[in-house]
PDB file of C-alpha atoms in Angstrom:
ATOM      1  CA  GLN A 141       3.644  18.131   0.364  1.00 83.00           C
ATOM      2  CA  VAL A 142       2.458  14.882   1.921  1.00 91.00           C
ATOM      3  CA  GLN A 143       4.183  12.970   4.685  1.00 95.00           C
ATOM      4  CA  LEU A 144       3.366   9.302   5.094  1.00 97.00           C
ATOM      5  CA  VAL A 145       3.910   7.090   8.131  1.00 98.00           C
ATOM      6  CA  GLU A 146       3.263   3.345   7.969  1.00 98.00           C
ATOM      7  CA  SER A 147       2.474   1.132  10.940  1.00 98.00           C
ATOM      8  CA  GLY A 148       1.090  -2.291  11.706  1.00 98.00           C
ATOM      9  CA  GLY A 149       3.940  -4.470  10.563  1.00 97.00           C
ATOM     10  CA  GLY A 150       5.353  -7.266  12.634  1.00 97.00           C
ATOM     11  CA  LEU A 151       6.069 -10.963  12.893  1.00 98.00           C
ATOM     12  CA  VAL A 152       3.235 -13.315  12.003  1.00 98.00           C
ATOM     13  CA  GLN A 153       2.957 -17.021  11.299  1.00 98.00           C
ATOM     14  CA  ALA A 154       2.108 -18.299   7.855  1.00 98.00           C
ATOM     15  CA  GLY A 155      -1.637 -18.282   7.373  1.00 98.00           C
ATOM     16  CA  GLY A 156      -2.083 -15.303   9.661  1.00 98.00           C
ATOM     17  CA  SER A 157      -3.260 -11.786   8.961  1.00 98.00           C
ATOM     18  CA  LEU A 158      -2.040  -8.231   9.373  1.00 97.00           C
ATOM     19  CA  ARG A 159      -3.542  -4.831   8.750  1.00 98.00           C
ATOM     20  CA  LEU A 160      -1.095  -2.156   7.742  1.00 98.00           C
ATOM     21  CA  SER A 161      -1.961   1.492   8.141  1.00 98.00           C
ATOM     22  CA  CYS A 162      -0.517   4.562   6.485  1.00 98.00           C
ATOM     23  CA  ALA A 163      -1.269   7.924   8.055  1.00 98.00           C
ATOM     24  CA  ALA A 164      -0.853  10.980   5.877  1.00 96.00           C
ATOM     25  CA  SER A 165      -0.289  14.565   6.868  1.00 94.00           C
ATOM     26  CA  GLY A 166      -1.589  17.474   4.865  1.00 79.00           C
ATOM     27  CA  GLN A 167      -4.976  18.576   3.702  1.00 74.00           C
ATOM     28  CA  THR A 168      -4.723  17.156   0.209  1.00 88.00           C
ATOM     29  CA  PHE A 169      -4.724  13.429   1.051  1.00 91.00           C
ATOM     30  CA  SER A 170      -8.160  12.941  -0.439  1.00 91.00           C
ATOM     31  CA  THR A 171      -6.938  14.153  -3.842  1.00 92.00           C
ATOM     32  CA  TYR A 172      -4.277  11.448  -4.216  1.00 94.00           C
ATOM     33  CA  HIS A 173      -4.434   7.931  -5.475  1.00 95.00           C
ATOM     34  CA  MET A 174      -2.622   5.762  -2.938  1.00 96.00           C
ATOM     35  CA  GLY A 175      -0.547   2.645  -3.330  1.00 98.00           C
ATOM     36  CA  TRP A 176       1.257  -0.034  -1.370  1.00 98.00           C
ATOM     37  CA  PHE A 177       4.564  -1.490  -2.494  1.00 98.00           C
ATOM     38  CA  ARG A 178       6.953  -3.935  -0.879  1.00 98.00           C
ATOM     39  CA  GLN A 179      10.614  -4.789  -1.071  1.00 98.00           C
ATOM     40  CA  ALA A 180      12.139  -8.058   0.042  1.00 97.00           C
ATOM     41  CA  PRO A 181      15.855  -8.365   0.796  1.00 92.00           C
ATOM     42  CA  GLY A 182      17.863  -8.504  -2.410  1.00 95.00           C
ATOM     43  CA  LYS A 183      14.828  -7.862  -4.584  1.00 97.00           C
ATOM     44  CA  ALA A 184      13.392  -4.893  -6.391  1.00 97.00           C
ATOM     45  CA  ARG A 185      10.473  -2.966  -4.976  1.00 97.00           C
ATOM     46  CA  GLU A 186       7.224  -4.408  -6.255  1.00 97.00           C
ATOM     47  CA  PHE A 187       3.668  -3.226  -6.492  1.00 98.00           C
ATOM     48  CA  VAL A 188       1.069  -4.657  -4.102  1.00 98.00           C
ATOM     49  CA  ALA A 189      -2.147  -2.633  -4.412  1.00 98.00           C
ATOM     50  CA  ALA A 190      -3.529   0.795  -5.247  1.00 97.00           C
ATOM     51  CA  ILE A 191      -6.749   2.702  -4.652  1.00 97.00           C
ATOM     52  CA  THR A 192      -8.277   5.765  -6.260  1.00 95.00           C
ATOM     53  CA  TRP A 193      -8.620   9.068  -4.418  1.00 94.00           C
ATOM     54  CA  ASN A 194     -12.271   8.355  -3.591  1.00 93.00           C
ATOM     55  CA  GLY A 195     -11.850   4.660  -2.860  1.00 92.00           C
ATOM     56  CA  GLY A 196     -14.012   3.717  -5.791  1.00 93.00           C
ATOM     57  CA  ASN A 197     -11.526   1.576  -7.661  1.00 95.00           C
ATOM     58  CA  THR A 198      -8.686  -0.707  -6.679  1.00 97.00           C
ATOM     59  CA  VAL A 199      -6.040  -2.804  -8.379  1.00 97.00           C
ATOM     60  CA  TYR A 200      -3.897  -5.625  -7.009  1.00 98.00           C
ATOM     61  CA  ALA A 201      -0.793  -7.520  -7.938  1.00 97.00           C
ATOM     62  CA  ASP A 202      -1.500 -11.078  -8.987  1.00 97.00           C
ATOM     63  CA  SER A 203       0.663 -12.317  -6.125  1.00 97.00           C
ATOM     64  CA  VAL A 204      -1.738 -10.921  -3.511  1.00 97.00           C
ATOM     65  CA  LYS A 205      -5.060 -10.959  -5.359  1.00 97.00           C
ATOM     66  CA  GLY A 206      -7.694 -12.598  -3.200  1.00 97.00           C
ATOM     67  CA  ARG A 207      -5.561 -12.248  -0.062  1.00 98.00           C
ATOM     68  CA  ALA A 208      -5.182  -8.472   0.156  1.00 98.00           C
ATOM     69  CA  SER A 209      -7.634  -5.628   0.481  1.00 98.00           C
ATOM     70  CA  ILE A 210      -6.756  -1.951   0.203  1.00 98.00           C
ATOM     71  CA  SER A 211      -9.066   0.686   1.631  1.00 98.00           C
ATOM     72  CA  ARG A 212      -8.953   4.279   2.761  1.00 97.00           C
ATOM     73  CA  ASP A 213     -10.640   6.662   5.148  1.00 97.00           C
ATOM     74  CA  ASN A 214     -10.268  10.191   3.845  1.00 95.00           C
ATOM     75  CA  ALA A 215     -11.724  11.638   7.029  1.00 94.00           C
ATOM     76  CA  LYS A 216      -8.806  10.082   8.914  1.00 95.00           C
ATOM     77  CA  ASN A 217      -6.193  10.677   6.193  1.00 96.00           C
ATOM     78  CA  THR A 218      -5.370   6.988   6.335  1.00 97.00           C
ATOM     79  CA  VAL A 219      -4.998   4.146   3.856  1.00 98.00           C
ATOM     80  CA  TYR A 220      -5.032   0.517   4.918  1.00 98.00           C
ATOM     81  CA  LEU A 221      -3.775  -2.776   3.580  1.00 98.00           C
ATOM     82  CA  GLN A 222      -5.383  -5.899   4.985  1.00 98.00           C
ATOM     83  CA  MET A 223      -3.311  -8.994   4.261  1.00 98.00           C
ATOM     84  CA  ASN A 224      -4.730 -12.454   4.907  1.00 98.00           C
ATOM     85  CA  SER A 225      -3.402 -15.977   4.432  1.00 98.00           C
ATOM     86  CA  LEU A 226       0.105 -14.622   4.699  1.00 98.00           C
ATOM     87  CA  LYS A 227       2.954 -16.612   3.200  1.00 97.00           C
ATOM     88  CA  PRO A 228       6.692 -16.527   3.930  1.00 97.00           C
ATOM     89  CA  GLU A 229       7.182 -14.944   0.515  1.00 97.00           C
ATOM     90  CA  ASP A 230       5.160 -11.945   1.708  1.00 98.00           C
ATOM     91  CA  THR A 231       8.066 -11.060   3.977  1.00 98.00           C
ATOM     92  CA  ALA A 232       9.238  -7.576   3.004  1.00 98.00           C
ATOM     93  CA  VAL A 233       9.306  -3.948   3.976  1.00 98.00           C
ATOM     94  CA  TYR A 234       5.957  -2.486   3.001  1.00 98.00           C
ATOM     95  CA  TYR A 235       5.741   1.101   1.787  1.00 98.00           C
ATOM     96  CA  CYS A 236       2.790   3.318   1.128  1.00 98.00           C
ATOM     97  CA  ALA A 237       2.917   6.000  -1.528  1.00 97.00           C
ATOM     98  CA  ALA A 238       0.841   8.939  -2.708  1.00 96.00           C
ATOM     99  CA  GLY A 239       0.483   9.715  -6.379  1.00 92.00           C
ATOM    100  CA  GLY A 240      -1.598  11.951  -8.601  1.00 83.00           C
ATOM    101  CA  SER A 241      -5.182  11.399  -9.576  1.00 83.00           C
ATOM    102  CA  ALA A 242      -4.949  11.357 -13.350  1.00 81.00           C
ATOM    103  CA  GLY A 243      -5.522   8.245 -15.392  1.00 80.00           C
ATOM    104  CA  VAL A 244      -6.998   4.894 -14.553  1.00 84.00           C
ATOM    105  CA  ILE A 245      -5.932   3.172 -11.368  1.00 85.00           C
ATOM    106  CA  ASP A 246      -4.198   0.404 -13.302  1.00 85.00           C
ATOM    107  CA  TYR A 247      -1.473   2.909 -14.235  1.00 87.00           C
ATOM    108  CA  TYR A 248      -0.653   3.218 -10.549  1.00 91.00           C
ATOM    109  CA  SER A 249       0.987  -0.175 -10.410  1.00 93.00           C
ATOM    110  CA  SER A 250       4.122   1.672 -11.507  1.00 93.00           C
ATOM    111  CA  SER A 251       6.229   3.309  -8.815  1.00 94.00           C
ATOM    112  CA  SER A 252       6.926   6.176 -11.207  1.00 93.00           C
ATOM    113  CA  ARG A 253       3.356   7.392 -10.691  1.00 93.00           C
ATOM    114  CA  TYR A 254       4.027   8.252  -7.053  1.00 95.00           C
ATOM    115  CA  ASP A 255       5.460  11.440  -5.644  1.00 93.00           C
ATOM    116  CA  TYR A 256       5.595  10.723  -1.928  1.00 95.00           C
ATOM    117  CA  TRP A 257       6.737   7.665  -0.003  1.00 97.00           C
ATOM    118  CA  GLY A 258       6.690   6.545   3.588  1.00 97.00           C
ATOM    119  CA  GLN A 259       9.619   5.037   5.449  1.00 97.00           C
ATOM    120  CA  GLY A 260       8.216   1.521   5.403  1.00 98.00           C
ATOM    121  CA  THR A 261       7.107  -1.069   7.923  1.00 98.00           C
ATOM    122  CA  GLN A 262       8.612  -4.551   8.209  1.00 98.00           C
ATOM    123  CA  VAL A 263       6.401  -7.589   7.737  1.00 98.00           C
ATOM    124  CA  THR A 264       7.940 -10.949   8.534  1.00 98.00           C
ATOM    125  CA  VAL A 265       6.028 -14.177   7.943  1.00 98.00           C
ATOM    126  CA  SER A 266       7.413 -17.282   9.570  1.00 97.00           C
ATOM    127  CA  SER A 267       6.796 -20.757   8.189  1.00 93.00           C
TER     128      SER A 267
END
């Protein structure tokens, strides 16, 4: 069992930056691939980024490629999402998720790969 708690969201102007954090409980954090998803009002949840259990590989949605960076610190049981050059269309609730460790990281763009989800943190980008 893994419990996930996101933080770091807030209100930021377009062009600004935020770093989201996701703290995990449990001793097995380092065995999970981790992902970030987001959901805007009236829209489906969408993939943002994912990282392998050892941090060696990452994958990003095209919409954030070049503006986002996912990283993790297994010693701190924490995964991060750095978002730069934020746009109003980045406004959403951001969720972190923990999945398995089988298969290539590209498979983890699907929410079905994840077993545990946090409660989300709101990111609002003003124009």
